[in-house]
Coordinates of C-alpha atoms and ligand atoms in Angstrom, one line a residue:
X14 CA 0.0 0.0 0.0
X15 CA 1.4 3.9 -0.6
X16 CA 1.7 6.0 1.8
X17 CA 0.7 9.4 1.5
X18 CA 1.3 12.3 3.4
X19 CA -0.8 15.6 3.2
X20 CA 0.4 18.5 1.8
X21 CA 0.5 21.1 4.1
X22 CA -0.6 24.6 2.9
X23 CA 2.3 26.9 1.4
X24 CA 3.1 30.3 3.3
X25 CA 1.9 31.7 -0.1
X26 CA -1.2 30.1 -0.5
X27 CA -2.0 31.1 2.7
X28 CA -1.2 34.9 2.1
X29 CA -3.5 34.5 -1.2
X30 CA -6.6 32.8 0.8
X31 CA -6.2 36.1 3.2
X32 CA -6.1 38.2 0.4
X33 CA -9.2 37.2 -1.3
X34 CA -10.7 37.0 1.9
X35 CA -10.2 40.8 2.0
X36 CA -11.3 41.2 -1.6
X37 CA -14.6 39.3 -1.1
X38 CA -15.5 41.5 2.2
X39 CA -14.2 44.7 0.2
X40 CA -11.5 45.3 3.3
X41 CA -8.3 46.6 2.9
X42 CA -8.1 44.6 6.6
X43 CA -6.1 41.3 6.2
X44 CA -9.0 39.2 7.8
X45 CA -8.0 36.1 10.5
X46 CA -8.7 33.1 9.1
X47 CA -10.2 31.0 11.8
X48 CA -9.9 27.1 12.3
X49 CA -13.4 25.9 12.6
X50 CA -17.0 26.4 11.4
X51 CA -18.5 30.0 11.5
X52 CA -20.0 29.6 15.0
X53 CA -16.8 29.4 16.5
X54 CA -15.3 33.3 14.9
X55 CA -18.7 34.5 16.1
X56 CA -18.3 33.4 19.5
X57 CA -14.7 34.3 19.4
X58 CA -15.8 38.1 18.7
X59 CA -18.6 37.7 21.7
X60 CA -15.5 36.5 24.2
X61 CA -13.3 39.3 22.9
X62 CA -15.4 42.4 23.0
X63 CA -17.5 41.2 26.7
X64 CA -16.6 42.7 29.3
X65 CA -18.3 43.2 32.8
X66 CA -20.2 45.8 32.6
X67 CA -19.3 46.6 29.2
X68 CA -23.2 48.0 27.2
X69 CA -24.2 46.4 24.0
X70 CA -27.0 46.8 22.0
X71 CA -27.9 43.7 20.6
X72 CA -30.6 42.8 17.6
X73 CA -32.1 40.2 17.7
X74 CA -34.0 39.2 14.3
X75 CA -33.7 35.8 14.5
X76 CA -31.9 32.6 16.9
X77 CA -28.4 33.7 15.7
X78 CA -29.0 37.4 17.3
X79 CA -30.7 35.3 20.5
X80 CA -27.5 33.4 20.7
X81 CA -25.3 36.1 20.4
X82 CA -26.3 37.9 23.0
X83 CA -26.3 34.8 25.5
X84 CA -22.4 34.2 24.8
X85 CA -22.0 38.0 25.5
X86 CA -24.1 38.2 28.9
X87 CA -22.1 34.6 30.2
X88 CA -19.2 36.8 30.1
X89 CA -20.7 39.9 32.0
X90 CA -21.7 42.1 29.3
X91 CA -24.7 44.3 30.0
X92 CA -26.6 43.2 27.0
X93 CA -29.5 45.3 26.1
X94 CA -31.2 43.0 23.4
X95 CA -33.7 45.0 20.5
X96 CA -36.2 42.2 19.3
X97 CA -38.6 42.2 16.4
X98 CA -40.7 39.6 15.0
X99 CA -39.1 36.8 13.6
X100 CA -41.2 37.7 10.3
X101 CA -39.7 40.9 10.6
X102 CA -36.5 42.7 10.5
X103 CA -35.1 45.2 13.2
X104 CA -36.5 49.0 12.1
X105 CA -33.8 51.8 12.1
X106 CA -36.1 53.9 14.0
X107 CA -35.9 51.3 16.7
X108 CA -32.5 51.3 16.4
X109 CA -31.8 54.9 17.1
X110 CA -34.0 55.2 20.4
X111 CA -32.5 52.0 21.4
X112 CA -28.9 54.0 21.6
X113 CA -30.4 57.0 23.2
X114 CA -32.6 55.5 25.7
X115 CA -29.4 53.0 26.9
X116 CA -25.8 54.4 25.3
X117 CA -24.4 51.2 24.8
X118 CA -20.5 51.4 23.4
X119 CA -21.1 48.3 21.0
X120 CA -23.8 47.6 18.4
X121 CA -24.2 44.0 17.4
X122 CA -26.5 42.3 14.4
X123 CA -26.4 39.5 12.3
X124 CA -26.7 40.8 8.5
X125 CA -29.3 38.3 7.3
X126 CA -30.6 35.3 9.6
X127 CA -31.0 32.1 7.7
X128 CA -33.7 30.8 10.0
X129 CA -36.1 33.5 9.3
X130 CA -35.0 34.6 5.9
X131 CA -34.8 38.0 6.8
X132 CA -31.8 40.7 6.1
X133 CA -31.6 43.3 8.2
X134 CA -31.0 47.2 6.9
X135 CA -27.7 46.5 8.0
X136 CA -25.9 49.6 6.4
X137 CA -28.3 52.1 7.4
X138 CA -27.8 50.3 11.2
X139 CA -24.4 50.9 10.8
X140 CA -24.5 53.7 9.8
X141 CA -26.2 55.2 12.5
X142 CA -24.2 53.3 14.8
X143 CA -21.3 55.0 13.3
X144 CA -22.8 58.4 14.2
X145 CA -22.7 57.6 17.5
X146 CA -19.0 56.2 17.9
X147 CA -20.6 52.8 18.9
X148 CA -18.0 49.8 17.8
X149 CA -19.8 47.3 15.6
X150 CA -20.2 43.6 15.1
X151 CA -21.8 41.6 12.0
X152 CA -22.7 38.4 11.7
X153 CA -22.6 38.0 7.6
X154 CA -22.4 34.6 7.6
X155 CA -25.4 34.0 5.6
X156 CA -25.1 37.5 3.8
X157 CA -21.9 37.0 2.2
X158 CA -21.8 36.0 -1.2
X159 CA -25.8 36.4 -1.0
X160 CA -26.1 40.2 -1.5
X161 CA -23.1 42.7 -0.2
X162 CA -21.0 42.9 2.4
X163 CA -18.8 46.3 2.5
X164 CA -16.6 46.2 5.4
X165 CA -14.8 49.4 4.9
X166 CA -17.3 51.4 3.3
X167 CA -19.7 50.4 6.1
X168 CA -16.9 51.0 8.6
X169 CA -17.7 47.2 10.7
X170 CA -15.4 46.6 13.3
X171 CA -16.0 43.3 13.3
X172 CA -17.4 40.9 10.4
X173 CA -17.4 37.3 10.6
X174 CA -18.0 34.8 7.6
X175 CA -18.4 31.6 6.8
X176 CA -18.2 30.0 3.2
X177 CA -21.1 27.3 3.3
X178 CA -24.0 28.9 3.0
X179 CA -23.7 31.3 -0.4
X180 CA -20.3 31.0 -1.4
X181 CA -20.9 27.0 -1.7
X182 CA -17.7 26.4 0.4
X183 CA -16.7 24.0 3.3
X184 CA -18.0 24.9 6.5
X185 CA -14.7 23.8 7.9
X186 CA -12.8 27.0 7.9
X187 CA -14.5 30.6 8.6
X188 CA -13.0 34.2 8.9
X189 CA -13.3 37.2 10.6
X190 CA -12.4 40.7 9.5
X191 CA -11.6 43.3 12.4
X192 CA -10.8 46.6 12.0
X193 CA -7.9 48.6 13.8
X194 CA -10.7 50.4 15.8
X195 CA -11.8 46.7 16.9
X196 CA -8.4 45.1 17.8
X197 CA -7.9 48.0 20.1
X198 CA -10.9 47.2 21.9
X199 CA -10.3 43.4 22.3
X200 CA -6.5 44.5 23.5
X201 CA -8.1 47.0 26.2
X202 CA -10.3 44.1 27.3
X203 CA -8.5 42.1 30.2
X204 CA -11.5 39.6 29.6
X205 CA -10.4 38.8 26.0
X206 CA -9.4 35.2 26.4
X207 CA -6.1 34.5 25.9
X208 CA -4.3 31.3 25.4
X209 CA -7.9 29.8 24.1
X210 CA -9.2 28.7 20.3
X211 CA -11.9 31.4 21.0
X212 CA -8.6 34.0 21.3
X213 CA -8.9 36.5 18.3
X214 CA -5.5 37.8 19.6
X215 CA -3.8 34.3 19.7
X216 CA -4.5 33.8 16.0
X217 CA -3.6 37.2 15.0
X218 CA -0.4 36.4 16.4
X219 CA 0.0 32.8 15.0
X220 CA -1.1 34.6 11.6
X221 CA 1.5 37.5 11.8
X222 CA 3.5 38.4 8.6
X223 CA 6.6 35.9 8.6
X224 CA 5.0 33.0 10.4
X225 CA 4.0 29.9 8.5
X226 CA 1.0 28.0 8.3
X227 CA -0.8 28.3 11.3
X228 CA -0.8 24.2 12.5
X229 CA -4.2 24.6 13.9
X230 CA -6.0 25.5 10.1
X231 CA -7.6 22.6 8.8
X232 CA -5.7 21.9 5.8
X233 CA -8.1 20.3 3.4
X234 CA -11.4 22.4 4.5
X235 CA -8.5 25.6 3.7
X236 CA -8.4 24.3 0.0
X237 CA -12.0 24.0 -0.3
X238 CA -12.6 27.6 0.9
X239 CA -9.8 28.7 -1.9
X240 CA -11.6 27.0 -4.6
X241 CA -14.6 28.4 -3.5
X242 CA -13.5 31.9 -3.7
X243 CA -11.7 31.4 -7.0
X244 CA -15.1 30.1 -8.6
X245 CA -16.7 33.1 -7.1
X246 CA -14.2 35.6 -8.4
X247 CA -14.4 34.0 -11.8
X248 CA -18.0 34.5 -11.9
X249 CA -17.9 38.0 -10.2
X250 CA -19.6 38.6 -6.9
X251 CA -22.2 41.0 -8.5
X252 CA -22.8 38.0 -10.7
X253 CA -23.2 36.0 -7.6
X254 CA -24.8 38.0 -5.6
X255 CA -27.5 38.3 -8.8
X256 CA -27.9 34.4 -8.8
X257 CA -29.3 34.5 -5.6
X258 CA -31.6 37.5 -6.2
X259 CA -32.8 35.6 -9.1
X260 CA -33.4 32.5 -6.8
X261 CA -35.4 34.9 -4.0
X262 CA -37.6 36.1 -6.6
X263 CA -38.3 32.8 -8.2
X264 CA -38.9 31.1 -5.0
X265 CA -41.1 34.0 -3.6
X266 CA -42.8 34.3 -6.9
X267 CA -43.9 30.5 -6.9
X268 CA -45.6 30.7 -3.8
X269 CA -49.0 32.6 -4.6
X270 CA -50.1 29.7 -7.1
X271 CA -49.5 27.2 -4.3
X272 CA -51.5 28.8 -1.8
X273 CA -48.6 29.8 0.1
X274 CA -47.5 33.2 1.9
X275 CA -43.7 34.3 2.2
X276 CA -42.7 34.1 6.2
X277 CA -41.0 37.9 5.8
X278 CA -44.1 39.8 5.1
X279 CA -42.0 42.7 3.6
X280 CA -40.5 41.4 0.3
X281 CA -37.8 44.3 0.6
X282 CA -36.7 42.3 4.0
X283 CA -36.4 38.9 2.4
X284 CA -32.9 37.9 2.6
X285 CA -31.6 36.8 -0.8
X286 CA -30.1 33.6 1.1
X287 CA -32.9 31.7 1.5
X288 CA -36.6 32.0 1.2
X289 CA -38.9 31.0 4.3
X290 CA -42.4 30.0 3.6
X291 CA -45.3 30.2 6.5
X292 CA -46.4 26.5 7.1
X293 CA -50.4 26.0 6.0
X294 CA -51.9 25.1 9.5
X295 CA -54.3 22.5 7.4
X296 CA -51.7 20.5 5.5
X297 CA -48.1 19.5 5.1
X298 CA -45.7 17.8 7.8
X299 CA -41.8 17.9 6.5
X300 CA -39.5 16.4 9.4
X301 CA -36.7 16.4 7.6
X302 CA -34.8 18.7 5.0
X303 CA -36.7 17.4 1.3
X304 CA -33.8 18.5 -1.1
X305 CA -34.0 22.2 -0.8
X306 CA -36.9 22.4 1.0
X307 CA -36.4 22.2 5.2
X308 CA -38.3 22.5 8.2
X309 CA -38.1 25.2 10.6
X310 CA -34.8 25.7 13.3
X311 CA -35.4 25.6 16.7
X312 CA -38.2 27.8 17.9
X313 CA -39.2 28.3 14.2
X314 CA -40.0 24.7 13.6
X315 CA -43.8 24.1 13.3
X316 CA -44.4 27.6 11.8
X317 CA -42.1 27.9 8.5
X318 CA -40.2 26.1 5.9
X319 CA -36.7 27.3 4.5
X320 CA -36.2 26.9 0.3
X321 CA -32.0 27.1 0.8
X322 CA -31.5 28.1 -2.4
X323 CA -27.4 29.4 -1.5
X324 CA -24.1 28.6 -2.7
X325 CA -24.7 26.6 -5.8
X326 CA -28.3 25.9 -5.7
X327 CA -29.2 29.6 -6.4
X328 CA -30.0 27.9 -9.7
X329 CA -33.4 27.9 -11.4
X330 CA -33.5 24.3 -11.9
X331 CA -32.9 23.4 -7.9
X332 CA -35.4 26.1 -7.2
X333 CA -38.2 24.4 -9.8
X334 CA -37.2 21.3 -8.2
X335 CA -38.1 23.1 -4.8
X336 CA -41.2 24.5 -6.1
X337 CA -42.1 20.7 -7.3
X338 CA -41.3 19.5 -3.3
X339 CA -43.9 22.3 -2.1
X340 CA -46.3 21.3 -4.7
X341 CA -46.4 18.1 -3.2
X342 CA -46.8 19.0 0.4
X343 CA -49.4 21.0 0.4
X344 CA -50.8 18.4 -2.5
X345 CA -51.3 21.6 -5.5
X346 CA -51.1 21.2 -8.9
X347 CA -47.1 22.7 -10.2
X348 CA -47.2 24.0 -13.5
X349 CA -48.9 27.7 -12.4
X350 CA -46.4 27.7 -9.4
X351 CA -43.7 26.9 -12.0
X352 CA -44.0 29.4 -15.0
X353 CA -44.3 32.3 -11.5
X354 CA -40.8 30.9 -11.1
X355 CA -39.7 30.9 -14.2
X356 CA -41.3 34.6 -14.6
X357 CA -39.6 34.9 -10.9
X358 CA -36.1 34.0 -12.4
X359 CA -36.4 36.4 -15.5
X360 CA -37.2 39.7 -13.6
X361 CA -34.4 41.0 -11.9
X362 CA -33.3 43.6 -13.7
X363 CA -30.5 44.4 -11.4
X364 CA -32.5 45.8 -8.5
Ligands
PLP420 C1 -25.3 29.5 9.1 C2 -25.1 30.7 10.0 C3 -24.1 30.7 11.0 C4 -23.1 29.6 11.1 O1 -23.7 28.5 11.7 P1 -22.9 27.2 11.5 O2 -23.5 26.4 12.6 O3 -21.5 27.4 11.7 O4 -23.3 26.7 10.2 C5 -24.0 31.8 11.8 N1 -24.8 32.9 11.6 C6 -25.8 32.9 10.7 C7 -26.6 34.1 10.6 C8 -26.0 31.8 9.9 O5 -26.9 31.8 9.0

């Protein structure tokens, strides 16, 4: 039998990944690439910027807002938490009396939650958090690659990322872009662990210029995320990004003929991700994802379905194919439902 050995990442490759990791979030920043699935660089940011006492405003759309803000209180933030719906998104308005009425020092808010299907008006959020000096935090997990994410135009201190939902990457390997506003506050934070895979500081330093390959990086799931963002280059992000606007609009258009109604009420607020449907209380039981189609997360499940048309099923043919699976469960007839997608599919006209 050969024996093979696997060959670890080059110093270069490395530096490229980082550099198209910068490109993709439109950063001049050299994000941190971070050696495990998304969920771990967002908690890594929650450890880093807690602090006892320390205000944050968090917004809460969805579970991954909910979640957030529970890793930030176990570590003594005051966490003042701004809800909405889970149909809905958060409302600048809302936003703005929030900071007045409790002066937090840190704004934090997942771009668009994938259990809800919703995208929150993330730079007019930041934007206003900006006017008010507040340090800010986005999870754009499920954004990126969906619609844009503009890291130094939209001045986010912290932005974390992930490549498995619409960049059709691994989920092995995630990222998070800080600002130098942002490492100044995790450096000021004696709470900031240290010495710990949630330490943003500890792979900063294992990622300084110089080093090699961090040991930690998993080196296959690293090659998947390169070939993920090559692919995406090669296409062009706008194109990308379009693909999934296309797949929104198919998806929501299909519904009406089925007898269906979108989750997110607003179609400006439906996140370009996914596509949530409100279950029909009369007919339909889905336990378990149905190619595209899938049931509800957590508190969600029972009340919606989630078409996860991302990555490389923001394709026409795996949303038909979805459209077919809803047909079915709520027992409709398909072809009306399919010529709305198809009619879906052919209207963006780069909205
Ligand atoms: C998918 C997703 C994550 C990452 O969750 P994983 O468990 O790492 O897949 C984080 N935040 C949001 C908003 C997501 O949609």
């Amino acid at each position: 039998m050969e024996r093979r050995q696997m060959v670890p990442l080059t110093v270069f490759e490395f530096a490229q990944l980082r550099k198209s990791l910068g490109r993709l979030l439109s950063t001049t920043q050299t994000p941190v690439v971070l050696p495990g699935e998304a969920i771990l660089g967002i908690e890594a940011v929650a450890a880093g910027v807690a602090a006892p006492a320390r205000r944050v405003l968090n917004l809460v759309s969805g579970p991954y807002g909910d979640q957030f803000g529970t890793w930030l209180e176990r570590r003594g933030a005051d966490v003042a938490n701004v809800t909405c719906g889970y149909h809905e998104v958060i409302d600048v308005g809302t936003v703005t009396r929030a900071i007045q009425t409790h002066r937090p020092t840190v704004l934090a808010l997942v771009q668009a939650e994938s259990a809800t299907g919703g995208t929150n008006p993330t730079r007019d959020i930041l934007a206003v958090a900006r006017e008010h000096g507040l340090v800010t935090i986005v999870d754009a997990v499920s954004a990126v690659g969906a619609e844009p994410v503009l890291v130094d135009e939209w001045a986010a201190d912290f932005v974390a990322v992930g490549a498995q939902k619409a960049l059709a990457g691994p989920n092995g390997v995630s990222a998070v872009a800080v600002s130098a506003r942002g490492w100044a506050l995790v450096e000021a934070n004696p709470s900031a662990p240290r010495g710990s895979i949630l330490s943003l500081l500890d792979h900063r330093a294992a990622q300084a210029p110089g080093l090699p390959v961090p040991p930690a990086l998993p080196v296959l799931e690293a090659r998947a995320l390169i070939d993920a963002l090559r692919l995406v280059e090669d296409e062009g992000l706008d194109e990308v990004h379009r693909r999934h606007r296309r797949a929104s609009l198919a998806a929501r258009a299909a519904l009406g003929p089925l007898g269906l109604v979108p989750w997110q009420s607003n179609p400006g607020h439906a996140a370009p991700v996914n596509t949530t449907v409100r279950m029909p209380r009369d007919r339909g039981t889905l336990d378990a994802p149905r190619g595209l189609v899938a049931p509800g997360d957590g508190v969600l499940r029972g009340q919606l379905w989630r078409i996860n048309h991302y990555g490389a099923y923001a394709d026409l043919n795996r949303v038909e194919e979805a459209v077919e699976t809803l047909a079915s469960l709520v027992a409709r007839p398909k072809d009306e439902a399919l010529a709305a997608a198809r009619a879906g599919w052919e209207a963006e006209h780069g909205f």
